Short mmCIF file of C-alpha atoms in Angstrom, two decimals:
data_model
loop_
_atom_site.label_atom_id
_atom_site.label_comp_id
_atom_site.label_asym_id
_atom_site.label_seq_id
_atom_site.Cartn_x
_atom_site.Cartn_y
_atom_site.Cartn_z
CA MET A 22 -7.75 8.60 15.07
CA SER A 23 -5.23 7.23 17.37
CA THR A 24 -4.36 4.52 19.74
CA VAL A 25 -6.09 6.51 20.76
CA THR A 26 -8.71 8.88 21.27
CA PRO A 27 -10.92 9.62 19.01
CA PRO A 28 -10.35 10.37 18.68
CA SER A 29 -13.37 12.21 22.90
CA THR A 30 -12.66 9.14 24.93
CA ARG A 31 -9.13 8.58 23.80
CA SER A 32 -7.35 9.92 26.85
CA THR A 33 -8.17 10.32 30.51
CA ALA A 34 -4.91 11.61 31.97
CA THR A 35 -4.81 14.99 33.67
CA ALA A 36 -1.91 17.16 34.74
CA PRO A 37 -1.47 20.83 35.57
CA ALA A 38 -0.41 23.03 32.70
CA PRO A 39 3.12 24.35 32.99
CA ALA A 40 3.58 28.07 33.45
CA HIS A 41 5.96 28.49 30.56
CA PRO A 42 5.38 31.88 28.86
CA ARG A 43 5.34 30.35 25.38
CA ALA A 44 3.10 27.38 26.25
CA ARG A 45 -0.08 29.06 24.97
CA LEU A 46 1.26 29.51 21.44
CA ASP A 47 2.96 26.11 21.47
CA TRP A 48 -0.10 24.06 22.38
CA ARG A 49 -2.26 25.77 19.76
CA LEU A 50 0.26 24.97 17.05
CA ARG A 51 0.45 21.35 18.17
CA PHE A 52 -3.33 21.20 18.36
CA GLY A 53 -3.52 22.31 14.73
CA VAL A 54 -0.91 19.79 13.65
CA LEU A 55 -2.75 16.99 15.43
CA SER A 56 -6.03 17.98 13.77
CA LEU A 57 -4.38 17.90 10.35
CA ILE A 58 -2.67 14.56 10.96
CA TRP A 59 -5.82 12.79 12.12
CA GLY A 60 -7.98 14.54 9.53
CA PHE A 61 -5.74 13.34 6.69
CA SER A 62 -5.57 9.81 8.13
CA PHE A 63 -8.77 8.81 6.34
CA LEU A 64 -7.35 9.94 3.01
CA LEU A 65 -4.18 7.93 3.69
CA ILE A 66 -6.26 4.83 4.50
CA LYS A 67 -8.09 5.20 1.19
CA VAL A 68 -4.84 5.53 -0.75
CA GLY A 69 -3.30 2.60 1.12
CA THR A 70 -6.20 0.29 0.26
CA GLU A 71 -5.69 1.06 -3.43
CA GLY A 72 -2.53 -1.04 -3.37
CA TYR A 73 -2.85 -3.36 -0.39
CA ALA A 74 -5.47 -5.40 1.43
CA PRO A 75 -7.13 -3.75 4.46
CA PHE A 76 -5.39 -6.05 6.96
CA GLN A 77 -2.06 -5.27 5.30
CA VAL A 78 -2.76 -1.54 5.58
CA THR A 79 -3.55 -1.95 9.27
CA LEU A 80 -0.50 -4.12 9.96
CA GLY A 81 1.80 -1.66 8.19
CA ARG A 82 0.23 1.22 10.07
CA LEU A 83 0.83 -0.50 13.39
CA VAL A 84 4.41 -1.46 12.54
CA PHE A 85 5.37 2.13 11.69
CA GLY A 86 3.45 3.52 14.66
CA THR A 87 5.08 1.08 17.07
CA ALA A 88 8.51 2.01 15.71
CA VAL A 89 7.89 5.68 16.53
CA LEU A 90 6.74 4.84 20.07
CA ALA A 91 9.71 2.51 20.57
CA ALA A 92 12.08 5.30 19.53
CA ALA A 93 10.39 7.74 21.92
CA MET A 94 10.64 5.22 24.76
CA ALA A 95 14.33 4.68 24.02
CA VAL A 96 15.03 8.42 24.08
CA LYS A 97 13.22 8.82 27.41
CA ARG A 98 14.66 5.55 28.73
CA GLU A 99 11.26 4.14 29.59
CA ARG A 100 10.59 0.43 29.98
CA LEU A 101 7.58 -1.65 29.03
CA PRO A 102 5.08 -2.44 31.80
CA ARG A 103 5.53 -5.60 33.84
CA GLY A 104 3.07 -8.18 35.11
CA LYS A 105 0.98 -10.82 33.34
CA ARG A 106 -2.27 -9.26 34.50
CA VAL A 107 -1.36 -5.86 33.06
CA TRP A 108 -0.34 -7.38 29.73
CA ALA A 109 -3.53 -9.45 29.56
CA HIS A 110 -5.68 -6.36 30.05
CA MET A 111 -3.59 -4.40 27.56
CA ALA A 112 -4.11 -7.12 24.95
CA VAL A 113 -7.86 -6.52 25.21
CA ALA A 114 -7.33 -2.76 25.06
CA ALA A 115 -5.08 -3.15 22.01
CA PHE A 116 -7.82 -5.08 20.24
CA PHE A 117 -10.57 -2.52 20.86
CA LEU A 118 -8.45 0.63 20.54
CA ASN A 119 -6.20 -0.37 17.64
CA ALA A 120 -6.51 -3.72 15.89
CA LEU A 121 -10.30 -3.74 15.50
CA PRO A 122 -11.10 -0.08 14.66
CA PHE A 123 -8.08 0.34 12.37
CA SER A 124 -9.08 -2.79 10.44
CA LEU A 125 -12.74 -1.82 10.26
CA PHE A 126 -11.93 1.64 8.91
CA ALA A 127 -9.62 0.12 6.30
CA TYR A 128 -12.30 -2.33 5.17
CA SER A 129 -15.01 0.33 5.21
CA GLU A 130 -13.06 2.57 2.86
CA LEU A 131 -13.09 -0.11 0.19
CA THR A 132 -16.72 0.84 -0.44
CA ILE A 133 -17.38 4.25 1.16
CA PRO A 134 -15.68 7.64 0.67
CA SER A 135 -13.01 8.76 3.11
CA THR A 136 -15.23 11.77 3.86
CA LEU A 137 -17.99 9.52 5.23
CA ALA A 138 -15.49 7.47 7.25
CA GLY A 139 -14.17 10.67 8.83
CA ILE A 140 -17.66 11.78 9.79
CA CYS A 141 -18.50 8.35 11.23
CA ASN A 142 -15.38 8.68 13.39
CA ALA A 143 -16.93 11.79 14.98
CA THR A 144 -19.68 9.62 16.50
CA SER A 145 -17.25 8.21 19.08
CA PRO A 146 -18.31 10.72 21.78
CA LEU A 147 -21.94 9.72 21.19
CA TRP A 148 -21.18 6.02 21.61
CA GLY A 149 -19.07 6.86 24.64
CA MET A 150 -21.93 8.75 26.26
CA ALA A 151 -24.39 5.92 25.60
CA LEU A 152 -22.02 3.25 26.93
CA SER A 153 -21.05 5.24 30.02
CA LEU A 154 -24.68 5.23 31.12
CA VAL A 155 -24.44 1.47 31.46
CA ALA A 156 -20.79 0.83 32.29
CA LEU A 157 -19.76 3.79 34.45
CA SER A 158 -22.09 4.36 37.36
CA GLU A 159 -20.11 7.41 38.50
CA ASP A 160 -20.62 9.16 35.15
CA ARG A 161 -24.04 10.70 35.84
CA PRO A 162 -25.99 11.92 32.80
CA THR A 163 -27.72 15.30 32.54
CA ARG A 164 -30.56 16.54 30.38
CA VAL A 165 -28.12 18.48 28.25
CA ARG A 166 -26.02 15.37 27.62
CA PHE A 167 -29.10 13.31 26.81
CA ALA A 168 -30.15 16.02 24.36
CA GLY A 169 -26.69 15.89 22.80
CA LEU A 170 -26.97 12.13 22.39
CA GLY A 171 -30.29 12.41 20.59
CA LEU A 172 -29.10 15.32 18.45
CA GLY A 173 -25.93 13.49 17.49
CA PHE A 174 -27.71 10.40 16.25
CA LEU A 175 -30.16 12.61 14.37
CA GLY A 176 -27.10 14.00 12.64
CA VAL A 177 -25.96 10.48 11.76
CA LEU A 178 -29.33 9.81 10.13
CA THR A 179 -28.98 13.09 8.23
CA VAL A 180 -25.53 12.16 6.94
CA LEU A 181 -26.86 8.80 5.79
CA GLY A 182 -29.97 10.33 4.19
CA ALA A 183 -32.32 8.05 6.12
CA TRP A 184 -35.49 9.60 4.68
CA GLN A 185 -34.23 8.66 1.20
CA GLY A 186 -33.75 5.02 2.16
CA PHE A 187 -29.94 5.44 2.47
CA HIS A 188 -29.82 5.71 -1.32
CA GLY A 189 -26.32 5.53 -2.81
CA LEU A 190 -24.58 4.40 0.37
CA ASP A 191 -22.94 1.06 0.96
CA ALA A 192 -24.61 -0.27 4.10
CA THR A 193 -21.83 -2.71 4.99
CA GLY A 194 -19.03 -0.17 4.66
CA THR A 195 -20.95 2.45 6.62
CA ALA A 196 -21.76 -0.05 9.37
CA MET A 197 -18.07 -0.98 9.61
CA ALA A 198 -17.07 2.67 10.03
CA LEU A 199 -19.68 3.18 12.75
CA LEU A 200 -18.57 -0.01 14.53
CA ALA A 201 -14.99 1.24 14.39
CA SER A 202 -16.10 4.45 16.10
CA LEU A 203 -17.97 2.42 18.72
CA SER A 204 -14.86 0.34 19.40
CA TYR A 205 -12.90 3.31 20.76
CA PRO A 206 -15.15 4.09 23.76
CA VAL A 207 -15.54 0.36 24.46
CA GLY A 208 -11.75 0.16 24.70
CA TRP A 209 -11.38 3.24 26.85
CA ILE A 210 -14.09 2.17 29.27
CA TYR A 211 -12.29 -1.16 29.58
CA VAL A 212 -8.98 0.64 30.22
CA ARG A 213 -10.61 2.87 32.81
CA ARG A 214 -12.03 -0.11 34.67
CA THR A 215 -8.97 -2.38 34.54
CA LEU A 216 -5.77 -0.40 34.05
CA THR A 217 -6.23 2.72 36.14
CA GLY A 218 -3.50 3.24 38.71
CA THR A 219 -0.96 0.73 37.39
CA GLY A 220 1.87 3.20 37.96
CA ASN A 221 3.10 3.02 34.36
CA SER A 222 3.50 6.10 32.17
CA HIS A 223 1.16 6.75 29.25
CA LEU A 224 4.09 6.39 26.85
CA SER A 225 5.01 2.99 28.27
CA MET A 226 1.40 1.76 28.23
CA THR A 227 0.74 3.00 24.71
CA GLY A 228 3.97 1.52 23.39
CA ALA A 229 3.01 -1.87 24.84
CA GLN A 230 -0.52 -1.49 23.51
CA LEU A 231 0.68 -0.84 19.97
CA LEU A 232 3.13 -3.71 20.21
CA LEU A 233 0.33 -6.09 21.19
CA ALA A 234 -1.95 -4.79 18.42
CA THR A 235 0.87 -5.32 15.92
CA ALA A 236 1.27 -8.90 17.13
CA GLN A 237 -2.47 -9.49 16.77
CA LEU A 238 -2.46 -8.25 13.17
CA ALA A 239 0.73 -10.18 12.41
CA VAL A 240 -1.18 -13.37 13.26
CA VAL A 241 -4.40 -12.47 11.44
CA THR A 242 -3.05 -10.87 8.25
CA PRO A 243 -1.37 -13.96 6.70
CA LEU A 244 -4.53 -15.99 7.29
CA PHE A 245 -6.76 -13.67 5.26
CA THR A 246 -4.47 -12.04 2.71
CA GLN A 247 -1.84 -13.04 0.21
CA CYS A 248 1.58 -11.46 0.05
CA SER A 249 1.74 -9.10 -2.92
CA THR A 250 4.45 -9.77 -5.49
CA ARG A 251 4.41 -6.14 -6.59
CA VAL A 252 5.27 -3.10 -4.48
CA SER A 253 2.83 -0.23 -4.89
CA LEU A 254 4.96 2.77 -3.96
CA VAL A 255 2.34 5.48 -3.38
CA PRO A 256 0.05 3.27 -1.24
CA LEU A 257 3.11 2.08 0.69
CA LEU A 258 4.16 5.67 1.39
CA ALA A 259 0.60 6.43 2.49
CA ILE A 260 0.70 3.51 4.95
CA ALA A 261 4.09 4.63 6.28
CA ALA A 262 2.76 8.17 6.83
CA LEU A 263 -0.43 6.80 8.39
CA GLY A 264 1.59 4.78 10.88
CA ALA A 265 4.49 7.10 11.64
CA LEU A 266 2.42 10.29 11.75
CA GLY A 267 -1.22 9.31 12.31
CA THR A 268 -0.50 6.60 14.86
CA GLY A 269 2.95 7.28 16.30
CA LEU A 270 3.63 11.01 16.28
CA ALA A 271 -0.03 11.89 16.84
CA VAL A 272 -0.10 9.91 20.09
CA LEU A 273 2.96 11.75 21.38
CA ILE A 274 1.43 15.12 20.48
CA GLN A 275 -1.89 14.17 22.06
CA TYR A 276 -0.40 13.13 25.38
CA GLY A 277 1.64 16.33 25.44
CA LEU A 278 -1.53 18.36 24.95
CA VAL A 279 -3.39 16.45 27.66
CA ALA A 280 -0.57 17.08 30.12
CA GLU A 281 -0.39 20.77 29.22
CA VAL A 282 -3.98 21.93 28.74
CA GLY A 283 -6.02 19.01 30.11
CA PRO A 284 -8.15 16.33 28.43
CA THR A 285 -11.21 18.54 27.86
CA THR A 286 -9.35 20.97 25.61
CA ALA A 287 -7.21 18.29 24.00
CA GLN A 288 -10.18 16.17 23.00
CA MET A 289 -11.71 19.08 21.08
CA VAL A 290 -9.53 17.91 18.20
CA THR A 291 -12.35 15.42 17.58
CA TYR A 292 -14.50 18.22 16.17
CA PHE A 293 -11.93 19.28 13.57
CA ILE A 294 -11.18 15.80 12.21
CA PRO A 295 -14.33 15.36 10.05
CA VAL A 296 -13.96 18.88 8.64
CA ILE A 297 -10.40 18.20 7.53
CA ALA A 298 -11.22 14.66 6.36
CA THR A 299 -14.07 15.98 4.22
CA ALA A 300 -12.00 18.80 2.73
CA ALA A 301 -9.12 16.42 1.93
CA GLY A 302 -11.39 13.79 0.39
CA VAL A 303 -13.15 16.28 -1.85
CA ALA A 304 -10.12 18.39 -2.83
CA ILE A 305 -7.49 15.68 -3.26
CA LEU A 306 -9.40 12.47 -4.00
CA GLY A 307 -12.26 14.14 -5.89
CA GLU A 308 -14.94 12.48 -3.77
CA SER A 309 -18.48 13.72 -4.28
CA LEU A 310 -20.29 15.54 -1.51
CA ARG A 311 -24.07 15.61 -1.03
CA TRP A 312 -25.64 18.41 0.98
CA THR A 313 -26.68 15.92 3.65
CA THR A 314 -23.03 15.17 4.47
CA PRO A 315 -21.85 18.59 5.74
CA VAL A 316 -25.25 19.41 7.30
CA GLY A 317 -25.38 16.08 9.11
CA ALA A 318 -21.75 16.44 10.18
CA VAL A 319 -22.49 19.79 11.85
CA ILE A 320 -25.42 18.21 13.72
CA VAL A 321 -23.25 15.26 14.79
CA LEU A 322 -20.53 17.56 16.10
CA ALA A 323 -23.04 19.74 17.94
CA GLY A 324 -24.50 16.67 19.60
CA ALA A 325 -21.06 15.31 20.45
CA ALA A 326 -20.13 18.65 22.04
CA LEU A 327 -23.24 18.59 24.21
CA THR A 328 -22.47 15.07 25.44
CA GLN A 329 -19.20 16.40 26.85
CA VAL A 330 -20.87 19.11 28.97
CA ARG A 331 -20.42 18.25 32.65
CA ARG A 332 -22.56 19.27 35.60
CA SER A 333 -21.17 22.30 37.42
CA ALA A 334 -19.64 21.60 40.81
#
């Protein structure tokens, strides 16, 4: 999870990898850290919602994440983008890439396990593939990618236990988690069509995006929640970690990986997130695990991997 990519479609920047002799070891360590941070994000959301309303969890997450990006921009002496048109497009991107999916995941985890939310997040590449067929004419499908799309959604049905009538699952919460996963590729397709070639750095654009998402939640949250008179320390710490690490630091690590090893390798973190989210939910939160969950998750990830296979030049 991030401002970011599922997240598969969460970054499109490319840059040649530097020839530093220690780069190979360094990027693998950062890749592992990023997988852990995003994998544990679903546990942190669950803990946060135990003390605060979902919109409050999302607002807190965005505040802490924006603070980290603001600090990074200050250190690198980068400025926010300029131009009304750019800011208008970024407001839409902030909604689909941050405000909406973060809120939907927080609401979904009121009624579904964090393990299921983490697996639903892995469907982002599948949604991205399906949407690109309609929205991106230059993104030509192949039989392998079509097969991956079908396989991935078969995995979703397996996770949900469709042949059992979705017994024991909260339909609303599950639908919210799947919609959150759909929101990411919608946002990135919008970014690709409207904000490509603006001349601004990824750090500057992401900082502005988080700032706008924070403003959106700052308007919405007071309208639908009441200010708590009691501070719940553990949930508050979970929200702070979710924002500072899962939203702020993770974005910086991700962009560093994209610049060093390219987006294809960097986005493979998507396939580790549900594994870590499931392990954390079961081991730390004591969530139950049916056999359909890990089996379906493997099928989803296999399908998602196939959707990323490109035609050879």
